[in-house]
Amino acid sequence: MYDDMVTARRYEERLQEEYLEGKQPSFDISAGPIPGELHLAAGHEASGAGVCAHLRDDDTVTAPHRPHHVAVAKGVDLKRMTAEIFGRETGLCRGKGGHMHLFDPDVNFACSGIIAEGCPPAVGAAMAAKKRNTDAVAVAFLGEGAIDQGGFFESLNLASVHDLPVVFVIEDNDWAISMPKERVTDVENGADRAGGFDLPGVRVDHDDAVAVHEAAGEAVGRARDGNGPTLLEVQVHRRMGHFMGDAEGYRPDADRERAEARDSVERIEADLADYGVDDDELAAIRERAESRVEEAIEWAKEQPEPDPGQAYEDVFTNPVGGAAATDPSAGAAGGDD
Amino acid sequence: MSRAMVEAVAAEMRADEEVFVMGEDVADYGGIFDSTEGLLEEFGHDRIMDVPISETGFIGAGVGAAQAGMRPIVELMFADFFGVAMDQIYNGMAKNTYMSGGAVSVPMVLTTAVGGTYNDAAQHSQTLYGTFAHLPGMKVVVPSTAYDAKGLMHTAVRDDDPVVYMFHKRLMGLGWMPAPPGPKTAVPEEEYTVPFGEADVKREGGDATVVTLGLHVHRALAAAEDLAEEGIDAEVIDLRTLVPLDEETVLESVGKTGRLVVVDEDYRSFGVTGELIALAAESNLDALDAVERVAMPDVPVPYARPLEEEVNPDSEAVAAAVRSVVE
């Protein structure tokens, strides 16, 4: 768990550095080596690591638009994920998806850029597991801002009524872009919403990866044993803006300081020390994580950008020939490689 | 362009207590694309309402408030997100006037950001003009300059029908997403309206008619400048609204030039390009010597820069199409 957490933290620190290259002093989203928007998860690591510690490669995870810490913990190929974020041909999605739309079928990981969009597909993956009589489970991660979305409620209901092996994990960082939680809901505890669907709702406070691990163990175990879904909410903290370039003018300083003071990585380090793990061992894990991250970033930057003609490929698995091939300049149109 | 939009919204809110704004991050943030920047300070949270991320709920609430006689301006942050709430948009907002036999009006403005060119991939870069214009019952507005943005917004708020107001992110004048110089037009301080259904001939020419909208007005004008150096005189028409569509201006121009190029950042098939060419063909096939369409090929918007540049039509693609029809 600690390994996943420090890998995710270091990974995002490095992504941030790369992303901001060429975008300073004045932020221009079109500049620099990493295209598009970038949403970082610093402060969310406990939930990804604590939950995914119980998952196998054949378990499905859907993550939201802030996906890196979950992807790292689920075992997504770090090099190919990085190449995707840099928009390279050898990326997970051949440069078509980018950081919000990562797919790694080898470990059954997907994420999306639309709020709560991953909930129904997680239910579907759980449905497939149940129909096939496997003991695989599905986990949908979503932010607390997403739990007012209809797709979330519909998914809870569907999972509950069919006793499906799915765990919904709310990462509550108190902010949906500029909207503080108290201005969009009168229910402080998101896990309470489980009650309306007759499934267990559990909340874990304050970035405690060990407590997350324990609660997730019960929830995943319950799903794997055929006892149905769980709604698990984890209090995390947003240590930076909603996206890179967000000046957070709407956010009180005290709130940002509170988030910085509650660091899940520092907390697990203290916990591990209490368990008798010595500093050298932690330092070794950190060093290993750093070199793994560095290797992934260096590898990704050496990868080629996709050839423009590849834009016309992958619209269909079975190309329709002609219909998608609307650009006559596209030599490869209509036929995937 | 964003400041011009906001000026019109503010003026309408001062004039009419029934006008209010509702959407995600519209208050304290001022809109992700500055579409409501500064309104909170003057009007407060009661009239500039931040809402939960629940588009079905708040867009549907906009429909209900409009049917109750208010004039809500509701922001769907990215046009790409329409799927979450499309039932409220096209089964309610768009149809209630018709289904009620005219007994119900829905005087609501749905604002939404469109367009790519900043590598945000397939769920945040679509233009979707055709989707909204295809479904009957909504007026569809696409400003390309600050002047039009303000005048069209005044018209939209005062209109008794639902209006979808689609603004291109690249035209808004955001610090983090620089705009081309074209949209930065002079904007009168006083109120004025730009009527719906009146296209703007942005550049006169006799050799070919280029019809377009949004960001691609500026790309077409750049192409026309290049073509002029080659001795090709292109007329550039900015549609400004898709519903209603100014058929007359387009047909008059095609009657003059005989050659039509339609340019659109939306997908090629079943969209604005096909519609305009069908219009010209149905009206006067004999007047039509050649047609070309320049649009996004039918692929989701890709992420990597060389891939997005490949599919998003640039001014060179427009110029090539014009050369092809005048040959």
XYZ file of C-alpha atoms in Angstrom, chain B residues 4-327:
324
model
C -19.721 40.719 -24.266
C -21.921 37.765 -23.284
C -21.761 38.726 -19.626
C -22.663 42.369 -20.389
C -25.845 41.243 -22.098
C -26.773 38.843 -19.294
C -26.165 41.540 -16.677
C -28.276 44.080 -18.574
C -31.126 41.593 -18.917
C -30.911 40.724 -15.230
C -31.060 44.417 -14.262
C -34.075 44.940 -16.494
C -36.021 41.869 -15.444
C -36.169 40.238 -12.019
C -37.304 37.014 -13.661
C -33.940 36.427 -15.325
C -31.509 34.269 -13.359
C -28.460 32.111 -14.037
C -27.992 28.513 -12.899
C -25.180 26.049 -13.511
C -22.028 24.375 -12.269
C -19.312 26.797 -11.152
C -21.171 29.837 -12.487
C -21.060 31.844 -9.245
C -17.788 31.937 -7.294
C -15.749 30.635 -10.210
C -17.482 32.820 -12.793
C -17.916 29.991 -15.270
C -15.123 27.687 -16.365
C -15.000 29.674 -19.622
C -15.725 33.070 -17.994
C -19.279 33.017 -19.318
C -20.633 34.356 -16.016
C -17.511 36.186 -14.784
C -18.330 38.961 -12.327
C -22.097 38.398 -12.162
C -22.035 37.045 -8.604
C -20.717 40.352 -7.229
C -23.663 42.292 -8.573
C -26.472 39.792 -8.261
C -25.584 37.436 -5.393
C -26.088 33.729 -4.976
C -29.884 33.901 -5.253
C -29.733 34.960 -8.877
C -26.388 33.426 -9.873
C -26.908 29.900 -8.617
C -24.230 27.268 -8.291
C -25.817 23.839 -8.457
C -24.822 20.244 -7.726
C -23.368 18.191 -10.564
C -26.746 16.900 -11.638
C -27.556 18.131 -15.128
C -30.831 16.247 -15.413
C -31.971 17.940 -12.229
C -30.920 21.499 -12.859
C -31.593 21.677 -16.597
C -35.002 20.141 -15.981
C -35.521 22.670 -13.196
C -34.702 25.369 -15.728
C -37.480 24.017 -17.943
C -39.890 24.080 -15.022
C -38.932 27.599 -13.993
C -39.280 28.788 -17.593
C -42.710 27.212 -17.871
C -43.609 29.020 -14.666
C -42.809 32.256 -16.477
C -39.262 32.965 -15.362
C -36.370 33.408 -17.790
C -33.564 31.117 -16.661
C -30.153 31.045 -18.282
C -28.825 27.568 -17.579
C -25.263 26.511 -18.322
C -24.393 23.038 -19.541
C -20.656 23.389 -19.008
C -19.439 21.381 -22.018
C -21.792 20.485 -24.896
C -20.259 17.012 -24.599
C -22.064 16.550 -21.281
C -25.507 16.818 -22.914
C -25.957 13.070 -22.771
C -26.380 13.136 -19.017
C -29.428 15.378 -19.368
C -30.651 15.005 -22.933
C -34.071 13.802 -21.910
C -34.809 17.080 -20.166
C -33.342 18.990 -23.102
C -34.969 17.368 -26.078
C -38.030 15.700 -24.621
C -38.969 18.621 -22.382
C -37.303 21.902 -23.149
C -37.602 21.418 -26.908
C -40.997 19.747 -27.189
C -43.290 21.130 -24.512
C -44.460 24.091 -26.571
C -45.475 21.803 -29.418
C -46.925 19.016 -27.322
C -49.037 21.528 -25.420
C -50.427 22.883 -28.650
C -48.776 26.196 -27.906
C -50.273 26.420 -24.412
C -46.842 26.328 -22.768
C -43.770 28.473 -23.446
C -40.221 27.643 -22.404
C -38.331 30.975 -22.403
C -35.000 29.530 -21.391
C -31.422 29.910 -22.619
C -29.149 26.884 -22.420
C -25.544 28.056 -22.753
C -22.822 25.562 -23.518
C -19.177 25.499 -24.578
C -18.152 23.770 -27.788
C -15.025 23.052 -29.753
C -11.608 21.506 -29.628
C -8.126 22.791 -30.560
C -6.731 22.291 -27.064
C -6.179 18.521 -26.912
C -8.823 17.635 -24.369
C -9.888 14.534 -26.286
C -13.212 12.975 -27.133
C -15.358 13.888 -24.123
C -14.511 17.605 -23.898
C -13.951 18.792 -27.475
C -17.053 18.163 -29.535
C -18.934 20.834 -31.421
C -22.327 19.102 -31.861
C -24.070 21.918 -33.753
C -25.868 19.329 -35.831
C -27.224 17.391 -32.857
C -28.963 20.381 -31.328
C -30.107 21.860 -34.636
C -31.444 18.499 -35.783
C -33.911 18.131 -32.930
C -36.882 20.442 -33.498
C -38.066 22.970 -30.953
C -34.845 24.718 -29.957
C -33.357 27.818 -31.514
C -29.618 27.376 -31.946
C -27.198 30.296 -31.743
C -23.471 30.260 -32.512
C -21.689 33.617 -32.123
C -18.289 34.171 -33.711
C -17.493 37.701 -32.551
C -17.881 39.743 -29.388
C -20.382 42.043 -31.130
C -22.593 39.133 -32.126
C -22.164 37.405 -28.761
C -23.719 40.369 -26.967
C -26.486 41.089 -29.445
C -27.442 37.449 -29.803
C -27.539 37.008 -26.025
C -29.967 39.927 -25.653
C -32.151 38.358 -28.314
C -31.870 34.913 -26.719
C -32.958 36.042 -23.250
C -35.897 38.014 -24.645
C -37.044 35.160 -26.869
C -40.051 33.228 -25.611
C -38.635 29.943 -26.909
C -35.789 27.753 -25.683
C -32.486 28.885 -27.146
C -29.299 26.832 -27.162
C -26.426 29.309 -27.126
C -23.244 27.494 -28.188
C -20.045 29.442 -27.591
C -16.643 28.263 -28.777
C -14.039 28.076 -26.007
C -11.306 29.308 -28.331
C -13.245 32.559 -28.978
C -13.919 33.490 -25.359
C -10.667 35.376 -24.744
C -9.487 33.124 -21.922
C -6.018 33.777 -20.576
C -5.201 30.073 -20.728
C -6.582 29.517 -24.209
C -5.604 32.427 -26.464
C -8.146 33.479 -29.088
C -7.368 34.497 -32.662
C -7.783 38.272 -33.232
C -11.043 37.945 -35.207
C -13.577 37.658 -32.369
C -12.243 40.746 -30.560
C -14.629 43.166 -32.225
C -15.805 46.499 -30.842
C -18.860 46.177 -28.619
C -21.192 49.131 -27.994
C -21.910 49.784 -24.328
C -25.633 50.225 -24.909
C -28.044 47.384 -25.464
C -28.670 46.138 -28.973
C -30.006 42.957 -30.446
C -28.752 40.801 -33.280
C -31.830 39.136 -34.771
C -31.979 35.380 -35.183
C -31.979 34.040 -38.735
C -29.808 36.735 -40.277
C -26.476 35.472 -41.517
C -23.608 37.919 -41.777
C -21.648 38.218 -44.990
C -18.219 38.654 -43.465
C -16.405 39.014 -46.766
C -17.821 39.579 -50.222
C -16.520 37.681 -53.211
C -17.668 36.395 -56.555
C -15.821 33.127 -57.114
C -17.068 30.828 -54.359
C -19.334 30.905 -51.327
C -17.889 29.685 -48.042
C -20.559 29.108 -45.399
C -19.480 28.482 -41.827
C -19.948 29.392 -38.166
C -18.143 29.740 -34.841
C -14.353 29.450 -34.747
C -14.241 28.446 -38.387
C -15.500 31.832 -39.518
C -12.047 33.113 -38.621
C -10.287 30.208 -40.279
C -12.372 30.750 -43.435
C -11.533 34.456 -43.461
C -7.847 33.637 -43.149
C -8.217 31.208 -46.044
C -10.004 33.865 -48.097
C -7.105 36.278 -47.568
C -4.655 33.670 -48.814
C -6.878 32.856 -51.781
C -7.178 36.532 -52.712
C -3.432 36.569 -53.281
C -3.927 33.782 -55.782
C -6.683 35.722 -57.505
C -9.563 33.697 -56.055
C -12.299 35.832 -54.550
C -14.204 33.950 -51.868
C -17.364 35.138 -50.159
C -17.509 34.162 -46.472
C -20.877 33.821 -44.747
C -21.202 33.488 -40.976
C -24.514 31.762 -40.260
C -24.729 33.129 -36.676
C -27.841 31.023 -36.010
C -28.607 27.517 -37.234
C -32.239 27.597 -36.136
C -33.609 29.698 -37.671
C -31.361 29.349 -40.705
C -30.907 32.266 -43.084
C -31.534 30.354 -46.290
C -31.954 33.486 -48.362
C -28.474 34.887 -47.805
C -26.864 31.534 -48.548
C -28.906 30.912 -51.690
C -28.374 34.426 -52.984
C -24.633 33.996 -52.627
C -24.623 30.577 -54.259
C -26.716 32.024 -57.059
C -23.966 34.564 -57.598
C -20.917 32.309 -57.298
C -22.258 28.898 -58.316
C -19.771 27.240 -55.997
C -20.392 26.259 -52.402
C -18.004 25.203 -49.654
C -19.473 24.487 -46.220
C -17.067 24.454 -43.268
C -17.980 22.983 -39.895
C -16.089 21.856 -36.783
C -18.845 19.322 -36.119
C -18.812 15.811 -37.570
C -19.173 15.564 -41.317
C -22.022 13.106 -41.711
C -25.653 14.010 -41.029
C -24.776 17.552 -40.040
C -24.546 21.212 -41.027
C -22.471 20.586 -44.155
C -24.920 18.086 -45.636
C -27.864 20.281 -44.675
C -26.541 23.382 -46.412
C -25.602 21.521 -49.558
C -29.027 19.865 -49.655
C -30.617 23.277 -49.251
C -28.685 24.654 -52.213
C -29.401 21.587 -54.320
C -33.124 21.557 -53.556
C -33.511 25.244 -54.189
C -31.689 25.603 -57.471
C -29.666 22.658 -58.650
C -28.882 24.360 -61.924
C -27.113 27.218 -60.157
C -24.732 24.799 -58.493
C -21.503 24.135 -60.365
C -19.500 22.531 -57.565
C -19.702 21.779 -53.855
C -17.224 20.722 -51.169
C -17.564 20.183 -47.479
C -14.870 20.651 -44.898
C -15.657 19.175 -41.510
C -14.476 16.887 -38.770
C -14.271 13.384 -40.199
C -16.522 10.893 -38.444
C -14.095 10.045 -35.689
C -14.261 10.986 -31.998
C -11.889 13.879 -31.287
C -8.456 12.369 -30.603
C -6.079 13.500 -27.836
C -2.537 13.608 -29.205
C -1.669 16.885 -30.952
C -0.840 15.493 -34.409
C -4.080 13.499 -34.398
C -6.308 16.420 -33.406
C -4.587 18.724 -35.882
C -5.220 16.153 -38.572
C -8.986 16.052 -38.053
C -9.804 19.648 -37.030
C -10.089 21.634 -40.277
C -7.576 24.472 -40.540
C -7.594 27.429 -42.914
C -5.399 25.530 -45.351
C -8.065 22.812 -45.605
C -10.672 25.493 -46.312
C -8.459 27.100 -48.955
C -7.872 23.733 -50.610
C -11.610 23.089 -50.802
C -12.236 26.495 -52.383
C -9.473 25.909 -54.933
C -11.055 22.583 -55.729
C -14.495 24.071 -56.476
C -13.185 26.924 -58.616
C -11.007 24.706 -60.764
